[in-house]
């Protein structure tokens, strides 16, 4: 079977995708992928990420995660995702983003948002080009969800509910964060306010570990000023991949997809996983974890804080409203999913998927079908 057939089959079911668009701009040589998965509930919100090794399948899976996330959160938006195949550390980021924006101008059903390696400035460049994006800087009327830490805030709220199902005391609980970026550092900050103690954090340059605890504001400063967590002094330095061997009570994967898979899941020693990143754990590994008694709250339930805030921004709501909605929607959804999980003997992802799919399918009933 040829590769395009394989991708097509992996990407197609009753929910979507609506469109898969491959972009090539010959002068700049820009290459990008946009997947608009489903727009039944409204125009699709989804992040734009930058990485040289993105694949159609990865963008496709991320777009589906957005459909389910937006539906689970009850937002009037469908799901999409975009990937720019480029090194995010390039000095020409603004130019690349602007070229990308002009290339997607005609995709009126897609509202671009920040994602890995794209921030509020990138989203402002897109807005400047096509007047369509969310996650704008404050000066442009946005609610900068990375700056306020909306997703990390939601992750911490999710913990506040999930702990009840596994009898976990957050006060003093040991936290390990994979990927100390916008989501990871804010999850550590807001979980810290609930008494959770960060013991290890990683980024692409390495891992820092201190069993007695890491000072979160100090680590944030080090990361901002020196570019990596590894320059934090009061901790042992390890390789990036060593993070998964560190024992914890709460593990927050907040970087790339499929970080935990069937091969390395055996090394993970934790009680509660709050999926800060999108699809950070393979379905097979999630099953192994659940069967072992580890509660893993699916990505589109735990990390919906950013998109809930984006939807509030899109309808011109306030930052205060955004925090209120993130808190109430994430707490309510976590409870709904975990009640269904334990009462019906399901895997958490199966329960979450069923709730979100039902909402998308209900919205699809109102669409023209020919
Ligand atoms: P970010 O760019 O701010 O941070 C990512 C961090 O991960 C960086 O510090 C980077 O060095 C690190 N990293 C990358 N690869 C790594 C690896 N293999 N091992 C360890 N660390 C690694 O990105 P972000 O906004 O925090 O997003 C992180 C993840 O969360 C992405 O999957 C994104 O799609 C998802 N997400 C983000 C938001 C949001 O509001 N920003 C919302 C929902 C989901």
mmCIF file of C-alpha atoms and ligand atoms in Angstrom:
data_model
loop_
_atom_site.group_PDB
_atom_site.id
_atom_site.type_symbol
_atom_site.label_atom_id
_atom_site.label_comp_id
_atom_site.label_asym_id
_atom_site.label_seq_id
_atom_site.Cartn_x
_atom_site.Cartn_y
_atom_site.Cartn_z
ATOM 1 C CA UNK A 1 0.000 0.000 0.000
ATOM 2 C CA UNK A 2 1.412 3.426 -0.822
ATOM 3 C CA UNK A 3 2.169 5.878 1.959
ATOM 4 C CA UNK A 4 -0.520 8.419 0.967
ATOM 5 C CA UNK A 5 -3.127 5.666 1.204
ATOM 6 C CA UNK A 6 -1.893 4.761 4.676
ATOM 7 C CA UNK A 7 -2.094 8.390 5.812
ATOM 8 C CA UNK A 8 -5.546 8.760 4.280
ATOM 9 C CA UNK A 9 -6.847 5.727 6.145
ATOM 10 C CA UNK A 10 -5.304 6.751 9.455
ATOM 11 C CA UNK A 11 -6.884 10.161 9.063
ATOM 12 C CA UNK A 12 -10.410 9.345 8.035
ATOM 13 C CA UNK A 13 -13.516 8.483 10.036
ATOM 14 C CA UNK A 14 -17.043 9.750 10.625
ATOM 15 C CA UNK A 15 -15.864 12.975 12.323
ATOM 16 C CA UNK A 16 -13.287 14.117 9.816
ATOM 17 C CA UNK A 17 -11.082 15.451 8.517
ATOM 18 C CA UNK A 18 -12.821 18.237 6.692
ATOM 19 C CA UNK A 19 -9.615 19.236 4.856
ATOM 20 C CA UNK A 20 -5.911 18.331 4.753
ATOM 21 C CA UNK A 21 -3.887 21.080 3.091
ATOM 22 C CA UNK A 22 -0.209 20.860 2.163
ATOM 23 C CA UNK A 23 1.385 24.239 1.547
ATOM 24 C CA UNK A 24 4.539 24.906 -0.450
ATOM 25 C CA UNK A 25 5.599 28.472 -1.193
ATOM 26 C CA UNK A 26 8.301 28.331 -3.876
ATOM 27 C CA UNK A 27 10.139 31.620 -3.245
ATOM 28 C CA UNK A 28 10.721 31.139 0.498
ATOM 29 C CA UNK A 29 10.487 27.304 0.220
ATOM 30 C CA UNK A 30 8.026 27.390 3.130
ATOM 31 C CA UNK A 31 6.385 24.021 3.756
ATOM 32 C CA UNK A 32 3.384 23.654 6.041
ATOM 33 C CA UNK A 33 0.492 21.316 6.774
ATOM 34 C CA UNK A 34 -2.982 22.402 7.892
ATOM 35 C CA UNK A 35 -5.621 19.916 8.951
ATOM 36 C CA UNK A 36 -9.147 21.210 9.543
ATOM 37 C CA UNK A 37 -10.710 18.241 11.227
ATOM 38 C CA UNK A 38 -14.299 19.180 12.009
ATOM 39 C CA UNK A 39 -16.282 22.436 11.892
ATOM 40 C CA UNK A 40 -19.762 21.256 12.883
ATOM 41 C CA UNK A 41 -19.813 23.309 16.096
ATOM 42 C CA UNK A 42 -18.219 26.405 14.517
ATOM 43 C CA UNK A 43 -14.958 27.662 12.986
ATOM 44 C CA UNK A 44 -12.065 25.476 14.048
ATOM 45 C CA UNK A 45 -9.530 26.765 16.580
ATOM 46 C CA UNK A 46 -6.121 25.067 16.630
ATOM 47 C CA UNK A 47 -2.493 25.906 17.267
ATOM 48 C CA UNK A 48 0.276 26.523 14.764
ATOM 49 C CA UNK A 49 3.419 24.634 15.721
ATOM 50 C CA UNK A 50 6.880 24.849 14.237
ATOM 51 C CA UNK A 51 9.204 21.870 13.951
ATOM 52 C CA UNK A 52 11.279 20.575 11.034
ATOM 53 C CA UNK A 53 10.160 16.964 11.478
ATOM 54 C CA UNK A 54 6.354 17.317 11.628
ATOM 55 C CA UNK A 55 4.328 14.779 9.685
ATOM 56 C CA UNK A 56 0.810 14.830 8.236
ATOM 57 C CA UNK A 57 -0.185 12.092 10.648
ATOM 58 C CA UNK A 58 1.040 14.077 13.668
ATOM 59 C CA UNK A 59 -0.826 17.221 12.551
ATOM 60 C CA UNK A 60 -3.877 15.093 11.774
ATOM 61 C CA UNK A 61 -3.897 13.506 15.204
ATOM 62 C CA UNK A 62 -3.405 16.898 16.856
ATOM 63 C CA UNK A 63 -6.306 18.335 14.839
ATOM 64 C CA UNK A 64 -8.540 15.507 16.056
ATOM 65 C CA UNK A 65 -7.420 16.168 19.617
ATOM 66 C CA UNK A 66 -8.603 19.774 19.096
ATOM 67 C CA UNK A 67 -12.005 18.643 17.783
ATOM 68 C CA UNK A 68 -12.491 16.500 20.871
ATOM 69 C CA UNK A 69 -11.062 19.131 23.226
ATOM 70 C CA UNK A 70 -13.285 21.911 21.922
ATOM 71 C CA UNK A 71 -16.329 19.641 21.995
ATOM 72 C CA UNK A 72 -15.558 18.319 25.478
ATOM 73 C CA UNK A 73 -15.272 21.908 26.712
ATOM 74 C CA UNK A 74 -18.621 22.751 25.079
ATOM 75 C CA UNK A 75 -17.092 25.491 22.891
ATOM 76 C CA UNK A 76 -18.771 26.751 19.708
ATOM 77 C CA UNK A 77 -15.659 25.730 17.730
ATOM 78 C CA UNK A 78 -14.418 22.789 15.739
ATOM 79 C CA UNK A 79 -10.855 21.460 15.714
ATOM 80 C CA UNK A 80 -7.837 22.058 13.489
ATOM 81 C CA UNK A 81 -4.049 22.180 13.678
ATOM 82 C CA UNK A 82 -1.226 23.585 11.589
ATOM 83 C CA UNK A 83 2.430 22.690 11.390
ATOM 84 C CA UNK A 84 5.176 24.753 9.776
ATOM 85 C CA UNK A 85 8.070 22.495 8.812
ATOM 86 C CA UNK A 86 10.882 24.752 9.896
ATOM 87 C CA UNK A 87 13.502 25.129 12.612
ATOM 88 C CA UNK A 88 11.869 27.296 15.307
ATOM 89 C CA UNK A 89 15.278 28.751 16.226
ATOM 90 C CA UNK A 90 15.678 30.331 12.782
ATOM 91 C CA UNK A 91 16.337 34.064 12.740
ATOM 92 C CA UNK A 92 13.613 34.517 10.107
ATOM 93 C CA UNK A 93 10.672 33.400 12.226
ATOM 94 C CA UNK A 94 8.572 36.537 11.676
ATOM 95 C CA UNK A 95 8.982 36.317 7.911
ATOM 96 C CA UNK A 96 8.090 32.608 7.886
ATOM 97 C CA UNK A 97 4.986 33.194 10.001
ATOM 98 C CA UNK A 98 3.845 36.044 7.747
ATOM 99 C CA UNK A 99 4.273 33.921 4.603
ATOM 100 C CA UNK A 100 2.353 31.112 6.294
ATOM 101 C CA UNK A 101 -0.432 33.537 7.273
ATOM 102 C CA UNK A 102 -0.875 34.745 3.704
ATOM 103 C CA UNK A 103 -0.974 31.139 2.498
ATOM 104 C CA UNK A 104 -3.866 30.279 4.846
ATOM 105 C CA UNK A 105 -5.867 33.461 4.240
ATOM 106 C CA UNK A 106 -8.464 31.571 2.188
ATOM 107 C CA UNK A 107 -9.049 28.960 4.935
ATOM 108 C CA UNK A 108 -11.869 30.930 6.552
ATOM 109 C CA UNK A 109 -12.930 28.035 8.790
ATOM 110 C CA UNK A 110 -9.539 27.953 10.504
ATOM 111 C CA UNK A 111 -8.631 30.279 13.396
ATOM 112 C CA UNK A 112 -4.887 29.936 14.162
ATOM 113 C CA UNK A 113 -3.696 29.990 17.786
ATOM 114 C CA UNK A 114 -0.295 29.683 19.539
ATOM 115 C CA UNK A 115 1.312 26.279 19.975
ATOM 116 C CA UNK A 116 4.758 24.796 20.449
ATOM 117 C CA UNK A 117 7.356 27.358 19.320
ATOM 118 C CA UNK A 118 4.775 29.973 18.328
ATOM 119 C CA UNK A 119 3.858 32.668 20.825
ATOM 120 C CA UNK A 120 1.608 35.727 21.074
ATOM 121 C CA UNK A 121 3.943 37.732 18.789
ATOM 122 C CA UNK A 122 3.624 35.101 16.044
ATOM 123 C CA UNK A 123 -0.150 35.216 16.436
ATOM 124 C CA UNK A 124 -0.040 39.023 16.188
ATOM 125 C CA UNK A 125 1.891 38.744 12.865
ATOM 126 C CA UNK A 126 -0.827 36.395 11.584
ATOM 127 C CA UNK A 127 -3.520 38.840 12.710
ATOM 128 C CA UNK A 128 -1.664 41.677 11.000
ATOM 129 C CA UNK A 129 -1.661 39.703 7.737
ATOM 130 C CA UNK A 130 -5.153 38.162 7.704
ATOM 131 C CA UNK A 131 -7.091 39.613 10.694
ATOM 132 C CA UNK A 132 -7.925 36.129 11.919
ATOM 133 C CA UNK A 133 -6.222 34.518 14.949
ATOM 134 C CA UNK A 134 -6.664 34.047 18.710
ATOM 135 C CA UNK A 135 -4.162 34.188 21.555
ATOM 136 C CA UNK A 136 -3.215 37.774 20.717
ATOM 137 C CA UNK A 137 -1.052 40.025 22.888
ATOM 138 C CA UNK A 138 -2.872 42.234 25.385
ATOM 139 C CA UNK A 139 -2.130 45.389 23.353
ATOM 140 C CA UNK A 140 -4.228 43.955 20.515
ATOM 141 C CA UNK A 141 -7.183 43.096 22.754
ATOM 142 C CA UNK A 142 -6.098 39.518 23.352
ATOM 143 C CA UNK A 143 -6.054 37.417 26.493
ATOM 144 C CA UNK A 144 -2.506 36.085 26.176
ATOM 145 C CA UNK A 145 -3.133 32.571 27.450
ATOM 146 C CA UNK A 146 0.527 31.617 27.586
ATOM 147 C CA UNK A 147 1.452 34.757 29.509
ATOM 148 C CA UNK A 148 -1.337 34.236 32.060
ATOM 149 C CA UNK A 149 -0.666 30.490 32.166
ATOM 150 C CA UNK A 150 -4.243 29.445 31.340
ATOM 151 C CA UNK A 151 -3.385 25.879 30.327
ATOM 152 C CA UNK A 152 -1.161 25.272 33.346
ATOM 153 C CA UNK A 153 -3.909 26.731 35.544
ATOM 154 C CA UNK A 154 -6.379 24.248 34.040
ATOM 155 C CA UNK A 155 -3.958 21.362 34.575
ATOM 156 C CA UNK A 156 -3.756 22.271 38.265
ATOM 157 C CA UNK A 157 -7.568 22.505 38.519
ATOM 158 C CA UNK A 158 -7.784 19.060 36.919
ATOM 159 C CA UNK A 159 -5.482 17.736 39.668
ATOM 160 C CA UNK A 160 -7.839 19.204 42.266
ATOM 161 C CA UNK A 161 -10.589 16.852 41.053
ATOM 162 C CA UNK A 162 -8.521 13.824 39.947
ATOM 163 C CA UNK A 163 -6.849 13.480 43.360
ATOM 164 C CA UNK A 164 -10.185 12.468 44.891
ATOM 165 C CA UNK A 165 -10.394 9.354 42.707
ATOM 166 C CA UNK A 166 -6.996 7.991 43.781
ATOM 167 C CA UNK A 167 -6.875 9.361 47.294
ATOM 168 C CA UNK A 168 -3.838 11.547 46.625
ATOM 169 C CA UNK A 169 -2.890 14.377 48.969
ATOM 170 C CA UNK A 170 -1.625 17.279 46.844
ATOM 171 C CA UNK A 171 0.136 18.829 49.801
ATOM 172 C CA UNK A 172 3.753 17.653 49.502
ATOM 173 C CA UNK A 173 3.079 15.512 46.405
ATOM 174 C CA UNK A 174 6.195 15.173 44.193
ATOM 175 C CA UNK A 175 5.837 16.612 40.700
ATOM 176 C CA UNK A 176 7.873 15.806 37.577
ATOM 177 C CA UNK A 177 7.386 18.030 34.515
ATOM 178 C CA UNK A 178 8.545 16.995 31.063
ATOM 179 C CA UNK A 179 9.028 20.131 28.924
ATOM 180 C CA UNK A 180 9.379 23.272 31.063
ATOM 181 C CA UNK A 181 7.714 25.613 28.549
ATOM 182 C CA UNK A 182 4.494 27.592 28.773
ATOM 183 C CA UNK A 183 2.355 24.671 29.877
ATOM 184 C CA UNK A 184 4.946 22.913 32.024
ATOM 185 C CA UNK A 185 6.133 25.919 34.014
ATOM 186 C CA UNK A 186 2.620 27.230 34.650
ATOM 187 C CA UNK A 187 1.381 23.799 35.691
ATOM 188 C CA UNK A 188 4.285 23.708 38.178
ATOM 189 C CA UNK A 189 3.419 27.236 39.371
ATOM 190 C CA UNK A 190 -0.315 26.613 39.917
ATOM 191 C CA UNK A 191 0.193 23.117 41.337
ATOM 192 C CA UNK A 192 2.767 24.715 43.666
ATOM 193 C CA UNK A 193 -0.022 26.930 45.013
ATOM 194 C CA UNK A 194 -1.848 23.724 45.991
ATOM 195 C CA UNK A 195 1.191 22.482 47.930
ATOM 196 C CA UNK A 196 2.693 20.258 45.201
ATOM 197 C CA UNK A 197 6.535 20.128 45.168
ATOM 198 C CA UNK A 198 8.413 20.179 41.849
ATOM 199 C CA UNK A 199 11.297 17.665 42.016
ATOM 200 C CA UNK A 200 12.335 17.440 38.351
ATOM 201 C CA UNK A 201 11.859 19.271 35.058
ATOM 202 C CA UNK A 202 13.267 18.857 31.580
ATOM 203 C CA UNK A 203 13.655 20.586 28.245
ATOM 204 C CA UNK A 204 15.487 19.708 25.048
ATOM 205 C CA UNK A 205 18.873 20.407 26.707
ATOM 206 C CA UNK A 206 18.461 18.173 29.759
ATOM 207 C CA UNK A 207 16.784 17.474 33.081
ATOM 208 C CA UNK A 208 17.252 18.953 36.550
ATOM 209 C CA UNK A 209 16.424 16.904 39.633
ATOM 210 C CA UNK A 210 16.306 17.706 43.337
ATOM 211 C CA UNK A 211 14.316 15.338 45.546
ATOM 212 C CA UNK A 212 13.962 18.066 48.193
ATOM 213 C CA UNK A 213 12.255 20.372 45.729
ATOM 214 C CA UNK A 214 13.033 22.937 43.053
ATOM 215 C CA UNK A 215 12.186 26.620 43.484
ATOM 216 C CA UNK A 216 9.668 27.140 40.633
ATOM 217 C CA UNK A 217 9.994 30.966 40.234
ATOM 218 C CA UNK A 218 13.810 30.597 40.260
ATOM 219 C CA UNK A 219 13.664 27.850 37.623
ATOM 220 C CA UNK A 220 11.346 29.989 35.467
ATOM 221 C CA UNK A 221 13.880 32.850 35.693
ATOM 222 C CA UNK A 222 16.786 30.555 34.756
ATOM 223 C CA UNK A 223 14.872 29.166 31.771
ATOM 224 C CA UNK A 224 13.931 32.686 30.607
ATOM 225 C CA UNK A 225 17.360 34.236 31.103
ATOM 226 C CA UNK A 226 19.648 31.369 30.070
ATOM 227 C CA UNK A 227 17.416 29.389 27.719
ATOM 228 C CA UNK A 228 17.373 26.059 29.562
ATOM 229 C CA UNK A 229 16.501 24.497 32.913
ATOM 230 C CA UNK A 230 19.944 22.877 33.058
ATOM 231 C CA UNK A 231 21.507 26.142 34.316
ATOM 232 C CA UNK A 232 19.492 25.905 37.549
ATOM 233 C CA UNK A 233 22.195 25.345 40.122
ATOM 234 C CA UNK A 234 20.599 23.713 43.141
ATOM 235 C CA UNK A 235 19.867 20.388 41.397
ATOM 236 C CA UNK A 236 21.468 17.368 39.804
ATOM 237 C CA UNK A 237 21.790 17.571 35.979
ATOM 238 C CA UNK A 238 20.640 14.598 33.931
ATOM 239 C CA UNK A 239 19.920 13.884 30.276
ATOM 240 C CA UNK A 240 16.496 14.844 28.843
ATOM 241 C CA UNK A 241 15.395 11.204 28.545
ATOM 242 C CA UNK A 242 16.371 10.398 32.161
ATOM 243 C CA UNK A 243 13.333 12.329 33.396
ATOM 244 C CA UNK A 244 11.052 9.352 32.822
ATOM 245 C CA UNK A 245 13.043 7.284 35.343
ATOM 246 C CA UNK A 246 12.377 9.738 38.184
ATOM 247 C CA UNK A 247 9.775 8.617 40.684
ATOM 248 C CA UNK A 248 6.878 11.016 41.329
ATOM 249 C CA UNK A 249 3.296 11.333 42.556
ATOM 250 C CA UNK A 250 2.256 13.556 39.644
ATOM 251 C CA UNK A 251 3.761 13.507 36.169
ATOM 252 C CA UNK A 252 2.972 16.280 33.687
ATOM 253 C CA UNK A 253 4.156 15.559 30.144
ATOM 254 C CA UNK A 254 4.173 18.998 28.476
ATOM 255 C CA UNK A 255 6.284 18.733 25.319
ATOM 256 C CA UNK A 256 5.933 16.457 22.275
ATOM 257 C CA UNK A 257 3.566 13.593 21.325
ATOM 258 C CA UNK A 258 4.224 9.933 22.171
ATOM 259 C CA UNK A 259 6.844 10.624 24.819
ATOM 260 C CA UNK A 260 5.567 7.646 26.791
ATOM 261 C CA UNK A 261 5.000 4.548 24.684
ATOM 262 C CA UNK A 262 4.785 0.787 25.122
ATOM 263 C CA UNK A 263 8.594 0.496 25.241
ATOM 264 C CA UNK A 264 9.294 2.963 28.062
ATOM 265 C CA UNK A 265 6.019 2.911 30.024
ATOM 266 C CA UNK A 266 7.501 0.302 32.380
ATOM 267 C CA UNK A 267 10.014 2.834 33.720
ATOM 268 C CA UNK A 268 7.374 5.403 34.653
ATOM 269 C CA UNK A 269 6.728 5.391 38.398
ATOM 270 C CA UNK A 270 3.916 7.790 39.279
ATOM 271 C CA UNK A 271 0.317 7.892 40.547
ATOM 272 C CA UNK A 272 -1.366 10.642 38.541
ATOM 273 C CA UNK A 273 -0.627 11.838 35.010
ATOM 274 C CA UNK A 274 -2.039 15.157 33.856
ATOM 275 C CA UNK A 275 -1.509 15.325 30.117
ATOM 276 C CA UNK A 276 -0.358 18.901 29.564
ATOM 277 C CA UNK A 277 0.864 18.226 26.012
ATOM 278 C CA UNK A 278 -1.316 16.907 23.235
ATOM 279 C CA UNK A 279 -1.172 13.111 22.716
ATOM 280 C CA UNK A 280 1.954 12.710 24.888
ATOM 281 C CA UNK A 281 1.170 9.062 25.693
ATOM 282 C CA UNK A 282 0.329 6.356 23.194
ATOM 283 C CA UNK A 283 -3.024 4.614 23.550
ATOM 284 C CA UNK A 284 -1.227 1.326 24.305
ATOM 285 C CA UNK A 285 0.830 2.925 27.075
ATOM 286 C CA UNK A 286 -2.285 4.583 28.531
ATOM 287 C CA UNK A 287 -3.889 1.151 28.826
ATOM 288 C CA UNK A 288 -0.828 -0.297 30.565
ATOM 289 C CA UNK A 289 -0.838 2.611 33.026
ATOM 290 C CA UNK A 290 -4.550 2.327 33.792
ATOM 291 C CA UNK A 291 -4.261 -1.432 34.319
ATOM 292 C CA UNK A 292 -1.406 -0.701 36.741
ATOM 293 C CA UNK A 293 -3.636 1.685 38.741
ATOM 294 C CA UNK A 294 -2.090 4.917 37.443
ATOM 295 C CA UNK A 295 -4.704 7.556 36.664
ATOM 296 C CA UNK A 296 -3.897 9.372 33.423
ATOM 297 C CA UNK A 297 -6.247 12.233 32.577
ATOM 298 C CA UNK A 298 -6.443 12.574 28.770
ATOM 299 C CA UNK A 299 -4.936 15.586 27.050
ATOM 300 C CA UNK A 300 -8.131 17.108 25.734
ATOM 301 C CA UNK A 301 -9.645 17.172 29.225
ATOM 302 C CA UNK A 302 -6.578 18.268 31.226
ATOM 303 C CA UNK A 303 -5.053 20.842 28.881
ATOM 304 C CA UNK A 304 -8.146 22.637 27.563
ATOM 305 C CA UNK A 305 -7.382 25.838 29.514
ATOM 306 C CA UNK A 306 -5.696 27.557 26.572
ATOM 307 C CA UNK A 307 -8.457 26.955 24.078
ATOM 308 C CA UNK A 308 -11.192 27.828 26.571
ATOM 309 C CA UNK A 309 -9.398 31.164 27.056
ATOM 310 C CA UNK A 310 -9.035 31.558 23.275
ATOM 311 C CA UNK A 311 -12.783 31.065 22.850
ATOM 312 C CA UNK A 312 -13.451 33.716 25.525
ATOM 313 C CA UNK A 313 -11.074 36.079 23.662
ATOM 314 C CA UNK A 314 -12.794 35.313 20.342
ATOM 315 C CA UNK A 315 -16.131 36.431 21.771
ATOM 316 C CA UNK A 316 -14.414 39.517 23.323
ATOM 317 C CA UNK A 317 -14.761 38.329 26.943
ATOM 318 C CA UNK A 318 -12.421 39.347 29.794
ATOM 319 C CA UNK A 319 -9.425 37.676 31.456
ATOM 320 C CA UNK A 320 -11.472 37.264 34.654
ATOM 321 C CA UNK A 321 -14.180 35.418 32.698
ATOM 322 C CA UNK A 322 -11.501 33.245 31.108
ATOM 323 C CA UNK A 323 -10.100 32.080 34.466
ATOM 324 C CA UNK A 324 -13.633 31.433 35.736
ATOM 325 C CA UNK A 325 -14.512 29.352 32.655
ATOM 326 C CA UNK A 326 -11.254 27.387 32.669
ATOM 327 C CA UNK A 327 -11.784 26.475 36.311
ATOM 328 C CA UNK A 328 -15.447 25.539 36.035
ATOM 329 C CA UNK A 329 -15.255 23.691 32.695
ATOM 330 C CA UNK A 330 -12.120 21.694 33.540
ATOM 331 C CA UNK A 331 -13.327 20.700 36.979
ATOM 332 C CA UNK A 332 -16.746 19.694 35.633
ATOM 333 C CA UNK A 333 -15.309 17.761 32.664
ATOM 334 C CA UNK A 334 -12.696 15.946 34.743
ATOM 335 C CA UNK A 335 -15.409 14.826 37.132
ATOM 336 C CA UNK A 336 -17.728 13.730 34.323
ATOM 337 C CA UNK A 337 -14.986 11.711 32.619
ATOM 338 C CA UNK A 338 -13.708 10.083 35.792
ATOM 339 C CA UNK A 339 -17.214 9.248 37.043
ATOM 340 C CA UNK A 340 -17.888 7.494 33.733
ATOM 341 C CA UNK A 341 -14.450 5.825 33.799
ATOM 342 C CA UNK A 342 -14.904 4.257 37.209
ATOM 343 C CA UNK A 343 -18.658 3.607 37.133
ATOM 344 C CA UNK A 344 -18.556 1.867 33.726
ATOM 345 C CA UNK A 345 -15.116 0.260 34.078
ATOM 346 C CA UNK A 346 -13.649 2.127 31.083
ATOM 347 C CA UNK A 347 -10.240 3.553 30.244
ATOM 348 C CA UNK A 348 -10.287 7.349 30.871
ATOM 349 C CA UNK A 349 -9.655 8.061 27.179
ATOM 350 C CA UNK A 350 -12.553 5.849 26.129
ATOM 351 C CA UNK A 351 -14.864 7.670 28.555
ATOM 352 C CA UNK A 352 -13.616 11.119 27.469
ATOM 353 C CA UNK A 353 -13.801 10.193 23.805
ATOM 354 C CA UNK A 354 -17.398 8.997 24.137
ATOM 355 C CA UNK A 355 -18.500 12.238 25.837
ATOM 356 C CA UNK A 356 -16.736 14.477 23.281
ATOM 357 C CA UNK A 357 -17.781 12.418 20.223
ATOM 358 C CA UNK A 358 -21.394 12.511 21.264
ATOM 359 C CA UNK A 359 -21.224 16.331 21.362
ATOM 360 C CA UNK A 360 -19.572 16.525 17.908
ATOM 361 C CA UNK A 361 -22.053 14.081 16.390
ATOM 362 C CA UNK A 362 -24.968 16.071 17.872
ATOM 363 C CA UNK A 363 -23.598 19.241 16.236
ATOM 364 C CA UNK A 364 -23.088 17.367 12.941
ATOM 365 C CA UNK A 365 -26.789 16.509 12.755
ATOM 366 C CA UNK A 366 -27.453 20.134 11.800
ATOM 367 C CA UNK A 367 -25.041 20.126 8.840
ATOM 368 C CA UNK A 368 -26.049 19.748 5.208
ATOM 369 C CA UNK A 369 -25.031 16.250 4.106
ATOM 370 C CA UNK A 370 -25.239 16.623 0.307
HETATM 371 P P1 LIG B 1 6.642 25.618 24.614
HETATM 372 O O1 LIG B 1 7.351 25.765 23.328
HETATM 373 O O2 LIG B 1 6.404 26.845 25.434
HETATM 374 O O3 LIG B 1 7.403 24.591 25.550
HETATM 375 C C1 LIG B 1 7.796 23.337 25.140
HETATM 376 C C2 LIG B 1 8.955 22.925 26.032
HETATM 377 O O4 LIG B 1 9.193 21.545 25.799
HETATM 378 C C3 LIG B 1 10.249 23.670 25.723
HETATM 379 O O5 LIG B 1 10.836 24.059 26.954
HETATM 380 C C4 LIG B 1 11.110 22.626 25.027
HETATM 381 O O6 LIG B 1 12.498 22.802 25.286
HETATM 382 C C5 LIG B 1 10.585 21.354 25.665
HETATM 383 N N1 LIG B 1 10.786 20.144 24.868
HETATM 384 C C6 LIG B 1 10.626 19.962 23.539
HETATM 385 N N2 LIG B 1 10.899 18.677 23.216
HETATM 386 C C7 LIG B 1 11.223 18.066 24.365
HETATM 387 C C8 LIG B 1 11.593 16.746 24.711
HETATM 388 N N3 LIG B 1 11.678 15.802 23.785
HETATM 389 N N4 LIG B 1 11.852 16.454 26.015
HETATM 390 C C9 LIG B 1 11.748 17.403 26.970
HETATM 391 N N5 LIG B 1 11.418 18.675 26.714
HETATM 392 C C10 LIG B 1 11.157 18.993 25.433
HETATM 393 O O7 LIG B 1 5.273 24.856 24.291
HETATM 394 P P2 LIG B 1 3.951 24.842 25.143
HETATM 395 O O8 LIG B 1 3.058 25.934 24.705
HETATM 396 O O9 LIG B 1 4.292 24.704 26.589
HETATM 397 O O10 LIG B 1 3.277 23.499 24.613
HETATM 398 C C11 LIG B 1 3.759 22.239 25.034
HETATM 399 C C12 LIG B 1 2.781 21.162 24.632
HETATM 400 O O11 LIG B 1 1.507 21.430 25.195
HETATM 401 C C13 LIG B 1 2.519 21.013 23.128
HETATM 402 O O12 LIG B 1 2.254 19.659 22.875
HETATM 403 C C14 LIG B 1 1.275 21.813 22.900
HETATM 404 O O13 LIG B 1 0.574 21.374 21.764
HETATM 405 C C15 LIG B 1 0.518 21.480 24.158
HETATM 406 N N6 LIG B 1 -0.480 22.452 24.535
HETATM 407 C C16 LIG B 1 -0.168 23.755 24.710
HETATM 408 C C17 LIG B 1 -1.145 24.631 25.118
HETATM 409 C C18 LIG B 1 -0.827 26.062 25.418
HETATM 410 O O14 LIG B 1 -1.719 26.736 25.949
HETATM 411 N N7 LIG B 1 0.350 26.562 25.163
HETATM 412 C C19 LIG B 1 -2.457 24.175 25.319
HETATM 413 C C20 LIG B 1 -2.724 22.825 25.150
HETATM 414 C C21 LIG B 1 -1.726 21.970 24.764
#
